[in-house]
Amino acid sequence: MLKLYTDTSFLTESNRKQVFPLLFDLWYLKNDNLINCYQLTADIVSCDVVVLPIDYGALLKQPEALNRLLQTAKTHHKPLWIYSAGDYGFTNYIPHSYTFRMGGFKSKLPKNTFVLPAFINDPYDDYLTQDFGVLNKTSAPHIGFVGHAQGGIKKLAKELLSHLKYVIRRKFGFIKADAQAFYPSSIKREKYLSVLSKSPDLETDFILKPQYRAGAQTEALKQASSQTFFNNIYNNAYTFCSRGVGNFSVRFYEVLAVGRIPVLLDTDCQLPLEPQIDWKKHGVILDARSNKPLATQILEFHERLSPDAFKQLQRDNRALWLQQLERIAYFKQIHHMFNKPVEDVSSF
């Protein structure tokens, strides 16, 4: 059991979207599985961890409350958990702290960073009408994609304008985020998908959209769009995944949840629970800087798998999501990592 101390006055309905994700399940939903692992306490002396209740950037706008929590953790020699929300994330250097975030670049992140998976609902509950099942191995890899991918000058201009807005907002302190170079994600995505679609070694099933969710506005259209998206993942053993505005791919976790094999374009991504999870065993990690063509990298991964291993990998990926990457499961893993002697925790 880990005892957590926080400022519960921030755990309000208006803060639900920016609360530290673990607190969402302890305070709002009161999930039994996590209540068996964590306990909220008002006693700072007996607590194991001090938790900043909401996104760090949002809490900076409440300096008295933030400083009170920081000083409390320092005075009582307690580790501090920080949540950095949003696409970009923010690196802080507060002593004895651990930052939980989605975005960031592996080569630049300090070792006290815990990368969060995208917390999604189970696709088999919400979108897929069929139960989980595995696909047989085919001679050529079948790779799918449904989503926003578009090239052209107009799209480049639109993405550049969006990036400039981010730069200005960051410079003048409207957002607390790490610096990030311009990366036109939809244009890059279209470029790589075009290369893969021309390979004679792959069977591709790509549906490219000019807008996110194809511009769906109504709930019915969003549901239909999501079903098309997840059916494509279900029907193809592999799915191409690449970063968006932030340096992470939500699709990567959606593929694992369906029990299929992600093909992730490596853009200096850090994935959750490394090195506990050997990610190269669960999907294709594409190196765009390699002299080896992307299609060849996929084909070599595919050819290393026997028919039985190919099926087992799909089962393993589904189990990985259920047991370590789904929101409750992820924070149970975090509990196991911190519920150990102090000298072991400090080595993270």
mmCIF file of C-alpha atoms in Angstrom, residues 34-346:
data_model
loop_
_atom_site.group_PDB
_atom_site.id
_atom_site.type_symbol
_atom_site.label_atom_id
_atom_site.label_comp_id
_atom_site.label_asym_id
_atom_site.label_seq_id
_atom_site.Cartn_x
_atom_site.Cartn_y
_atom_site.Cartn_z
ATOM 1 C CA LEU A 34 -6.417 0.834 -7.130
ATOM 2 C CA ILE A 35 -7.829 1.500 -3.665
ATOM 3 C CA ASN A 36 -6.197 -1.805 -2.695
ATOM 4 C CA CYS A 37 -2.848 -0.362 -3.827
ATOM 5 C CA TYR A 38 -3.080 3.317 -2.893
ATOM 6 C CA GLN A 39 -4.566 5.289 -0.035
ATOM 7 C CA LEU A 40 -5.117 9.040 0.120
ATOM 8 C CA THR A 41 -4.057 10.437 3.471
ATOM 9 C CA ALA A 42 -4.127 13.820 5.193
ATOM 10 C CA ASP A 43 -1.139 12.825 7.334
ATOM 11 C CA ILE A 44 2.043 14.103 5.722
ATOM 12 C CA VAL A 45 4.264 12.264 8.207
ATOM 13 C CA SER A 46 2.980 8.787 7.350
ATOM 14 C CA CYS A 47 2.607 9.324 3.601
ATOM 15 C CA ASP A 48 4.935 7.745 1.054
ATOM 16 C CA VAL A 49 4.531 10.281 -1.764
ATOM 17 C CA VAL A 50 3.354 13.873 -2.176
ATOM 18 C CA VAL A 51 1.296 14.233 -5.370
ATOM 19 C CA LEU A 52 0.632 17.494 -7.189
ATOM 20 C CA PRO A 53 -3.136 17.174 -7.734
ATOM 21 C CA ILE A 54 -3.413 18.693 -11.213
ATOM 22 C CA ASP A 55 -1.284 19.407 -14.261
ATOM 23 C CA TYR A 56 1.912 21.230 -13.321
ATOM 24 C CA GLY A 57 1.286 24.044 -15.805
ATOM 25 C CA ALA A 58 -2.171 24.654 -14.335
ATOM 26 C CA LEU A 59 -0.886 24.532 -10.763
ATOM 27 C CA LEU A 60 1.748 27.165 -11.559
ATOM 28 C CA LYS A 61 -1.160 29.605 -11.791
ATOM 29 C CA GLN A 62 -1.829 28.867 -8.106
ATOM 30 C CA PRO A 63 1.643 29.678 -6.685
ATOM 31 C CA GLU A 64 0.661 29.618 -3.014
ATOM 32 C CA ALA A 65 -0.802 26.127 -3.250
ATOM 33 C CA LEU A 66 2.097 24.889 -5.375
ATOM 34 C CA ASN A 67 4.766 26.303 -3.067
ATOM 35 C CA ARG A 68 2.985 24.889 -0.037
ATOM 36 C CA LEU A 69 3.078 21.376 -1.523
ATOM 37 C CA LEU A 70 6.687 21.732 -2.658
ATOM 38 C CA GLN A 71 7.780 22.957 0.764
ATOM 39 C CA THR A 72 5.793 20.237 2.507
ATOM 40 C CA ALA A 73 7.503 17.533 0.451
ATOM 41 C CA LYS A 74 10.917 19.087 1.072
ATOM 42 C CA THR A 75 10.426 19.545 4.812
ATOM 43 C CA HIS A 76 9.284 15.965 5.334
ATOM 44 C CA HIS A 77 11.717 14.435 2.824
ATOM 45 C CA LYS A 78 8.987 12.940 0.671
ATOM 46 C CA PRO A 79 9.273 12.152 -3.056
ATOM 47 C CA LEU A 80 7.067 14.261 -5.304
ATOM 48 C CA TRP A 81 4.905 13.080 -8.214
ATOM 49 C CA ILE A 82 4.216 15.632 -10.932
ATOM 50 C CA TYR A 83 1.779 15.355 -13.837
ATOM 51 C CA SER A 84 2.635 17.280 -17.011
ATOM 52 C CA ALA A 85 -0.395 17.176 -19.298
ATOM 53 C CA GLY A 86 -0.830 17.949 -22.966
ATOM 54 C CA ASP A 87 0.874 17.091 -26.226
ATOM 55 C CA TYR A 88 4.262 18.560 -25.370
ATOM 56 C CA GLY A 89 4.886 18.040 -21.678
ATOM 57 C CA PHE A 90 7.324 19.977 -19.531
ATOM 58 C CA THR A 91 10.651 18.957 -18.002
ATOM 59 C CA ASN A 92 11.244 20.234 -14.485
ATOM 60 C CA TYR A 93 14.286 19.828 -12.286
ATOM 61 C CA ILE A 94 12.692 19.805 -8.852
ATOM 62 C CA PRO A 95 14.830 17.600 -6.574
ATOM 63 C CA HIS A 96 13.402 14.209 -5.561
ATOM 64 C CA SER A 97 10.548 14.477 -8.042
ATOM 65 C CA TYR A 98 9.144 12.140 -10.681
ATOM 66 C CA THR A 99 7.329 13.508 -13.711
ATOM 67 C CA PHE A 100 4.518 11.614 -15.449
ATOM 68 C CA ARG A 101 3.959 12.758 -19.032
ATOM 69 C CA MET A 102 3.135 11.515 -22.546
ATOM 70 C CA GLY A 103 5.315 13.659 -24.792
ATOM 71 C CA GLY A 104 9.039 14.269 -24.874
ATOM 72 C CA PHE A 105 12.193 13.054 -26.541
ATOM 73 C CA LYS A 106 13.987 10.008 -25.178
ATOM 74 C CA SER A 107 17.454 11.493 -25.655
ATOM 75 C CA LYS A 108 16.507 14.546 -23.573
ATOM 76 C CA LEU A 109 14.255 13.186 -20.836
ATOM 77 C CA PRO A 110 15.778 12.850 -17.361
ATOM 78 C CA LYS A 111 15.671 9.395 -15.822
ATOM 79 C CA ASN A 112 13.059 10.446 -13.255
ATOM 80 C CA THR A 113 10.466 10.593 -16.049
ATOM 81 C CA PHE A 114 7.618 8.099 -16.313
ATOM 82 C CA VAL A 115 6.015 8.030 -19.741
ATOM 83 C CA LEU A 116 2.262 7.580 -19.639
ATOM 84 C CA PRO A 117 0.509 5.444 -22.235
ATOM 85 C CA ALA A 118 -2.539 6.950 -23.904
ATOM 86 C CA PHE A 119 -5.378 5.920 -21.609
ATOM 87 C CA ILE A 120 -8.060 4.603 -23.940
ATOM 88 C CA ASN A 121 -11.168 2.503 -23.448
ATOM 89 C CA ASP A 122 -11.121 -1.119 -24.535
ATOM 90 C CA PRO A 123 -12.010 -1.118 -28.274
ATOM 91 C CA TYR A 124 -13.827 -4.430 -27.826
ATOM 92 C CA ASP A 125 -16.208 -2.718 -25.419
ATOM 93 C CA ASP A 126 -16.875 0.429 -27.432
ATOM 94 C CA TYR A 127 -16.265 -0.115 -31.148
ATOM 95 C CA LEU A 128 -15.588 -3.688 -32.242
ATOM 96 C CA THR A 129 -18.541 -6.037 -32.476
ATOM 97 C CA GLN A 130 -16.383 -9.154 -32.703
ATOM 98 C CA ASP A 131 -14.412 -10.745 -29.874
ATOM 99 C CA PHE A 132 -10.629 -10.782 -29.834
ATOM 100 C CA GLY A 133 -9.107 -13.308 -32.200
ATOM 101 C CA VAL A 134 -5.767 -13.728 -33.930
ATOM 102 C CA LEU A 135 -4.949 -13.518 -37.625
ATOM 103 C CA ASN A 136 -3.000 -16.199 -39.453
ATOM 104 C CA LYS A 137 0.402 -15.348 -40.843
ATOM 105 C CA THR A 138 0.450 -14.476 -44.541
ATOM 106 C CA SER A 139 3.438 -14.535 -46.876
ATOM 107 C CA ALA A 140 3.434 -10.743 -47.180
ATOM 108 C CA PRO A 141 2.837 -8.465 -44.175
ATOM 109 C CA HIS A 142 -0.616 -6.849 -44.219
ATOM 110 C CA ILE A 143 -0.340 -3.306 -42.914
ATOM 111 C CA GLY A 144 -3.235 -0.936 -42.335
ATOM 112 C CA PHE A 145 -3.817 2.724 -41.568
ATOM 113 C CA VAL A 146 -6.873 4.945 -41.271
ATOM 114 C CA GLY A 147 -6.364 8.555 -40.346
ATOM 115 C CA HIS A 148 -5.197 12.073 -40.935
ATOM 116 C CA ALA A 149 -2.431 12.183 -43.558
ATOM 117 C CA GLN A 150 -2.180 14.911 -46.168
ATOM 118 C CA GLY A 151 0.545 16.639 -48.155
ATOM 119 C CA GLY A 152 0.663 19.836 -50.190
ATOM 120 C CA ILE A 153 1.600 23.487 -49.772
ATOM 121 C CA LYS A 154 -1.699 24.484 -48.142
ATOM 122 C CA LYS A 155 -1.331 21.784 -45.517
ATOM 123 C CA LEU A 156 2.287 22.771 -44.879
ATOM 124 C CA ALA A 157 1.257 26.399 -44.375
ATOM 125 C CA LYS A 158 -1.518 25.373 -41.984
ATOM 126 C CA GLU A 159 0.809 23.226 -39.882
ATOM 127 C CA LEU A 160 3.495 25.930 -39.856
ATOM 128 C CA LEU A 161 0.941 28.464 -38.610
ATOM 129 C CA SER A 162 -0.124 26.066 -35.863
ATOM 130 C CA HIS A 163 3.512 25.612 -34.816
ATOM 131 C CA LEU A 164 4.124 29.370 -34.750
ATOM 132 C CA LYS A 165 1.126 29.770 -32.436
ATOM 133 C CA TYR A 166 2.683 27.190 -30.103
ATOM 134 C CA VAL A 167 6.046 29.023 -30.196
ATOM 135 C CA ILE A 168 4.407 32.357 -29.341
ATOM 136 C CA ARG A 169 2.251 30.876 -26.575
ATOM 137 C CA ARG A 170 5.295 29.183 -25.070
ATOM 138 C CA LYS A 171 7.521 32.279 -25.350
ATOM 139 C CA PHE A 172 5.030 34.514 -23.565
ATOM 140 C CA GLY A 173 4.204 31.959 -20.882
ATOM 141 C CA PHE A 174 0.674 31.048 -21.911
ATOM 142 C CA ILE A 175 1.659 27.368 -21.842
ATOM 143 C CA LYS A 176 4.334 25.523 -19.882
ATOM 144 C CA ALA A 177 5.938 23.208 -22.426
ATOM 145 C CA ASP A 178 9.321 22.022 -23.625
ATOM 146 C CA ALA A 179 10.751 23.515 -26.800
ATOM 147 C CA GLN A 180 10.035 21.484 -29.912
ATOM 148 C CA ALA A 181 11.148 21.829 -33.516
ATOM 149 C CA PHE A 182 8.618 22.152 -36.320
ATOM 150 C CA TYR A 183 7.302 18.729 -37.313
ATOM 151 C CA PRO A 184 4.440 18.677 -39.868
ATOM 152 C CA SER A 185 3.054 15.347 -38.675
ATOM 153 C CA SER A 186 0.279 14.820 -41.247
ATOM 154 C CA ILE A 187 2.651 15.645 -44.121
ATOM 155 C CA LYS A 188 5.337 13.312 -42.770
ATOM 156 C CA ARG A 189 2.726 10.606 -42.286
ATOM 157 C CA GLU A 190 1.512 10.929 -45.873
ATOM 158 C CA LYS A 191 5.094 10.754 -47.123
ATOM 159 C CA TYR A 192 5.929 7.521 -45.291
ATOM 160 C CA LEU A 193 2.612 5.889 -46.146
ATOM 161 C CA SER A 194 3.182 6.708 -49.806
ATOM 162 C CA VAL A 195 6.567 4.983 -49.669
ATOM 163 C CA LEU A 196 5.102 1.890 -48.015
ATOM 164 C CA SER A 197 2.167 1.691 -50.429
ATOM 165 C CA LYS A 198 4.575 1.383 -53.366
ATOM 166 C CA SER A 199 6.470 -1.571 -51.913
ATOM 167 C CA PRO A 200 5.869 -4.916 -53.678
ATOM 168 C CA ASP A 201 6.736 -6.671 -50.400
ATOM 169 C CA LEU A 202 3.733 -5.323 -48.481
ATOM 170 C CA GLU A 203 -0.043 -5.620 -48.706
ATOM 171 C CA THR A 204 -1.314 -2.191 -47.703
ATOM 172 C CA ASP A 205 -4.785 -1.119 -46.612
ATOM 173 C CA PHE A 206 -4.519 2.645 -46.199
ATOM 174 C CA ILE A 207 -7.400 5.110 -45.888
ATOM 175 C CA LEU A 208 -6.024 8.651 -45.764
ATOM 176 C CA LYS A 209 -8.175 11.462 -44.404
ATOM 177 C CA PRO A 210 -7.666 15.217 -44.929
ATOM 178 C CA GLN A 211 -8.918 15.913 -41.390
ATOM 179 C CA TYR A 212 -8.863 14.263 -37.990
ATOM 180 C CA ARG A 213 -11.830 11.837 -37.805
ATOM 181 C CA ALA A 214 -12.550 12.929 -41.392
ATOM 182 C CA GLY A 215 -14.188 16.030 -39.923
ATOM 183 C CA ALA A 216 -16.956 14.074 -38.164
ATOM 184 C CA GLN A 217 -19.070 16.381 -35.993
ATOM 185 C CA THR A 218 -22.062 14.387 -34.731
ATOM 186 C CA GLU A 219 -21.813 11.524 -32.247
ATOM 187 C CA ALA A 220 -23.182 9.096 -34.849
ATOM 188 C CA LEU A 221 -20.529 10.102 -37.374
ATOM 189 C CA LYS A 222 -17.791 9.907 -34.741
ATOM 190 C CA GLN A 223 -18.925 6.413 -33.772
ATOM 191 C CA ALA A 224 -18.961 5.290 -37.419
ATOM 192 C CA SER A 225 -15.527 6.831 -37.977
ATOM 193 C CA SER A 226 -14.124 5.034 -34.930
ATOM 194 C CA GLN A 227 -15.599 1.710 -36.032
ATOM 195 C CA THR A 228 -13.963 2.075 -39.463
ATOM 196 C CA PHE A 229 -10.697 2.930 -37.732
ATOM 197 C CA PHE A 230 -10.723 -0.055 -35.377
ATOM 198 C CA ASN A 231 -11.992 -2.505 -37.996
ATOM 199 C CA ASN A 232 -8.978 -1.583 -40.105
ATOM 200 C CA ILE A 233 -6.703 -2.340 -37.172
ATOM 201 C CA TYR A 234 -8.517 -5.610 -36.473
ATOM 202 C CA ASN A 235 -8.350 -6.801 -40.091
ATOM 203 C CA ASN A 236 -4.636 -6.091 -40.576
ATOM 204 C CA ALA A 237 -1.896 -7.734 -38.554
ATOM 205 C CA TYR A 238 0.222 -4.573 -38.674
ATOM 206 C CA THR A 239 -0.718 -0.892 -38.415
ATOM 207 C CA PHE A 240 1.529 2.080 -39.169
ATOM 208 C CA CYS A 241 1.907 4.464 -36.219
ATOM 209 C CA SER A 242 3.684 7.804 -36.049
ATOM 210 C CA ARG A 243 3.696 10.826 -33.794
ATOM 211 C CA GLY A 244 1.292 13.743 -33.952
ATOM 212 C CA VAL A 245 1.727 17.229 -32.493
ATOM 213 C CA GLY A 246 3.357 15.681 -29.449
ATOM 214 C CA ASN A 247 6.110 13.102 -29.733
ATOM 215 C CA PHE A 248 3.903 10.075 -29.102
ATOM 216 C CA SER A 249 1.316 8.000 -30.957
ATOM 217 C CA VAL A 250 -2.111 7.247 -29.468
ATOM 218 C CA ARG A 251 -2.650 4.783 -32.335
ATOM 219 C CA PHE A 252 0.277 2.729 -31.015
ATOM 220 C CA TYR A 253 -1.712 1.858 -27.882
ATOM 221 C CA GLU A 254 -4.929 1.337 -29.821
ATOM 222 C CA VAL A 255 -3.191 -1.304 -31.937
ATOM 223 C CA LEU A 256 -1.910 -3.099 -28.841
ATOM 224 C CA ALA A 257 -5.376 -2.964 -27.273
ATOM 225 C CA VAL A 258 -6.870 -4.678 -30.335
ATOM 226 C CA GLY A 259 -4.153 -7.325 -30.125
ATOM 227 C CA ARG A 260 -2.310 -6.476 -33.304
ATOM 228 C CA ILE A 261 1.266 -5.444 -34.111
ATOM 229 C CA PRO A 262 2.244 -1.760 -34.200
ATOM 230 C CA VAL A 263 4.725 -0.453 -36.745
ATOM 231 C CA LEU A 264 6.095 2.608 -34.972
ATOM 232 C CA LEU A 265 8.163 5.249 -36.719
ATOM 233 C CA ASP A 266 10.845 6.074 -34.164
ATOM 234 C CA THR A 267 11.089 9.835 -33.680
ATOM 235 C CA ASP A 268 13.206 9.602 -30.515
ATOM 236 C CA CYS A 269 10.180 8.295 -28.611
ATOM 237 C CA GLN A 270 10.360 6.968 -25.092
ATOM 238 C CA LEU A 271 7.780 4.270 -24.466
ATOM 239 C CA PRO A 272 6.187 3.389 -21.114
ATOM 240 C CA LEU A 273 7.788 1.086 -18.567
ATOM 241 C CA GLU A 274 11.148 0.811 -20.293
ATOM 242 C CA PRO A 275 13.247 -1.285 -19.780
ATOM 243 C CA GLN A 276 10.718 -3.476 -17.963
ATOM 244 C CA ILE A 277 9.018 -3.964 -21.345
ATOM 245 C CA ASP A 278 11.249 -4.957 -24.260
ATOM 246 C CA TRP A 279 9.355 -3.038 -26.900
ATOM 247 C CA LYS A 280 11.227 -4.495 -29.853
ATOM 248 C CA LYS A 281 9.556 -7.815 -29.042
ATOM 249 C CA HIS A 282 6.081 -6.311 -29.368
ATOM 250 C CA GLY A 283 6.267 -4.412 -32.629
ATOM 251 C CA VAL A 284 8.319 -3.054 -35.488
ATOM 252 C CA ILE A 285 10.354 0.013 -34.492
ATOM 253 C CA LEU A 286 11.185 1.745 -37.769
ATOM 254 C CA ASP A 287 14.434 3.657 -38.135
ATOM 255 C CA ALA A 288 13.883 6.253 -40.864
ATOM 256 C CA ARG A 289 17.576 7.217 -40.760
ATOM 257 C CA SER A 290 18.712 3.705 -41.621
ATOM 258 C CA ASN A 291 19.955 2.845 -45.094
ATOM 259 C CA LYS A 292 17.583 -0.101 -44.946
ATOM 260 C CA PRO A 293 14.197 0.730 -46.561
ATOM 261 C CA LEU A 294 11.206 0.902 -44.229
ATOM 262 C CA ALA A 295 9.414 -1.907 -46.069
ATOM 263 C CA THR A 296 12.478 -4.127 -45.647
ATOM 264 C CA GLN A 297 12.524 -3.476 -41.907
ATOM 265 C CA ILE A 298 8.888 -4.573 -41.685
ATOM 266 C CA LEU A 299 9.466 -7.623 -43.885
ATOM 267 C CA GLU A 300 12.473 -8.782 -41.847
ATOM 268 C CA PHE A 301 10.470 -8.572 -38.620
ATOM 269 C CA HIS A 302 7.631 -10.515 -40.254
ATOM 270 C CA GLU A 303 9.903 -13.237 -41.610
ATOM 271 C CA ARG A 304 11.514 -13.836 -38.210
ATOM 272 C CA LEU A 305 8.164 -14.995 -36.832
ATOM 273 C CA SER A 306 6.943 -18.546 -37.273
ATOM 274 C CA PRO A 307 3.187 -18.952 -37.884
ATOM 275 C CA ASP A 308 2.696 -19.916 -34.240
ATOM 276 C CA ALA A 309 4.893 -17.077 -32.954
ATOM 277 C CA PHE A 310 2.946 -14.656 -35.149
ATOM 278 C CA LYS A 311 -0.306 -15.692 -33.471
ATOM 279 C CA GLN A 312 1.263 -15.652 -30.019
ATOM 280 C CA LEU A 313 2.571 -12.121 -30.525
ATOM 281 C CA GLN A 314 -0.984 -10.915 -31.102
ATOM 282 C CA ARG A 315 -2.098 -12.586 -27.868
ATOM 283 C CA ASP A 316 0.907 -11.147 -26.037
ATOM 284 C CA ASN A 317 0.172 -7.625 -27.257
ATOM 285 C CA ARG A 318 -3.444 -7.825 -26.165
ATOM 286 C CA ALA A 319 -2.302 -9.127 -22.765
ATOM 287 C CA LEU A 320 0.355 -6.416 -22.521
ATOM 288 C CA TRP A 321 -2.262 -3.713 -22.920
ATOM 289 C CA LEU A 322 -4.677 -5.349 -20.474
ATOM 290 C CA GLN A 323 -2.047 -6.087 -17.828
ATOM 291 C CA GLN A 324 0.305 -3.094 -18.041
ATOM 292 C CA LEU A 325 -0.947 -0.249 -20.268
ATOM 293 C CA GLU A 326 -4.665 0.112 -19.510
ATOM 294 C CA ARG A 327 -5.018 2.916 -16.951
ATOM 295 C CA ILE A 328 -5.722 0.805 -13.867
ATOM 296 C CA ALA A 329 -3.114 -1.766 -14.873
ATOM 297 C CA TYR A 330 -0.477 0.910 -15.510
ATOM 298 C CA PHE A 331 -0.809 2.446 -12.063
ATOM 299 C CA LYS A 332 -0.685 -0.998 -10.485
ATOM 300 C CA GLN A 333 2.688 -1.374 -12.204
ATOM 301 C CA ILE A 334 3.773 1.996 -10.819
ATOM 302 C CA HIS A 335 2.676 0.846 -7.368
ATOM 303 C CA HIS A 336 4.839 -2.265 -7.648
ATOM 304 C CA MET A 337 7.833 -0.151 -8.695
ATOM 305 C CA PHE A 338 7.544 2.314 -5.804
ATOM 306 C CA ASN A 339 6.406 -0.119 -3.133
ATOM 307 C CA LYS A 340 9.955 -1.236 -2.468
ATOM 308 C CA PRO A 341 12.938 -0.103 -0.394
ATOM 309 C CA VAL A 342 13.915 3.550 -0.843
ATOM 310 C CA GLU A 343 17.330 2.724 -2.259
ATOM 311 C CA ASP A 344 15.675 0.723 -5.069
ATOM 312 C CA VAL A 345 13.209 3.488 -5.925
ATOM 313 C CA SER A 346 15.958 6.118 -6.096
#
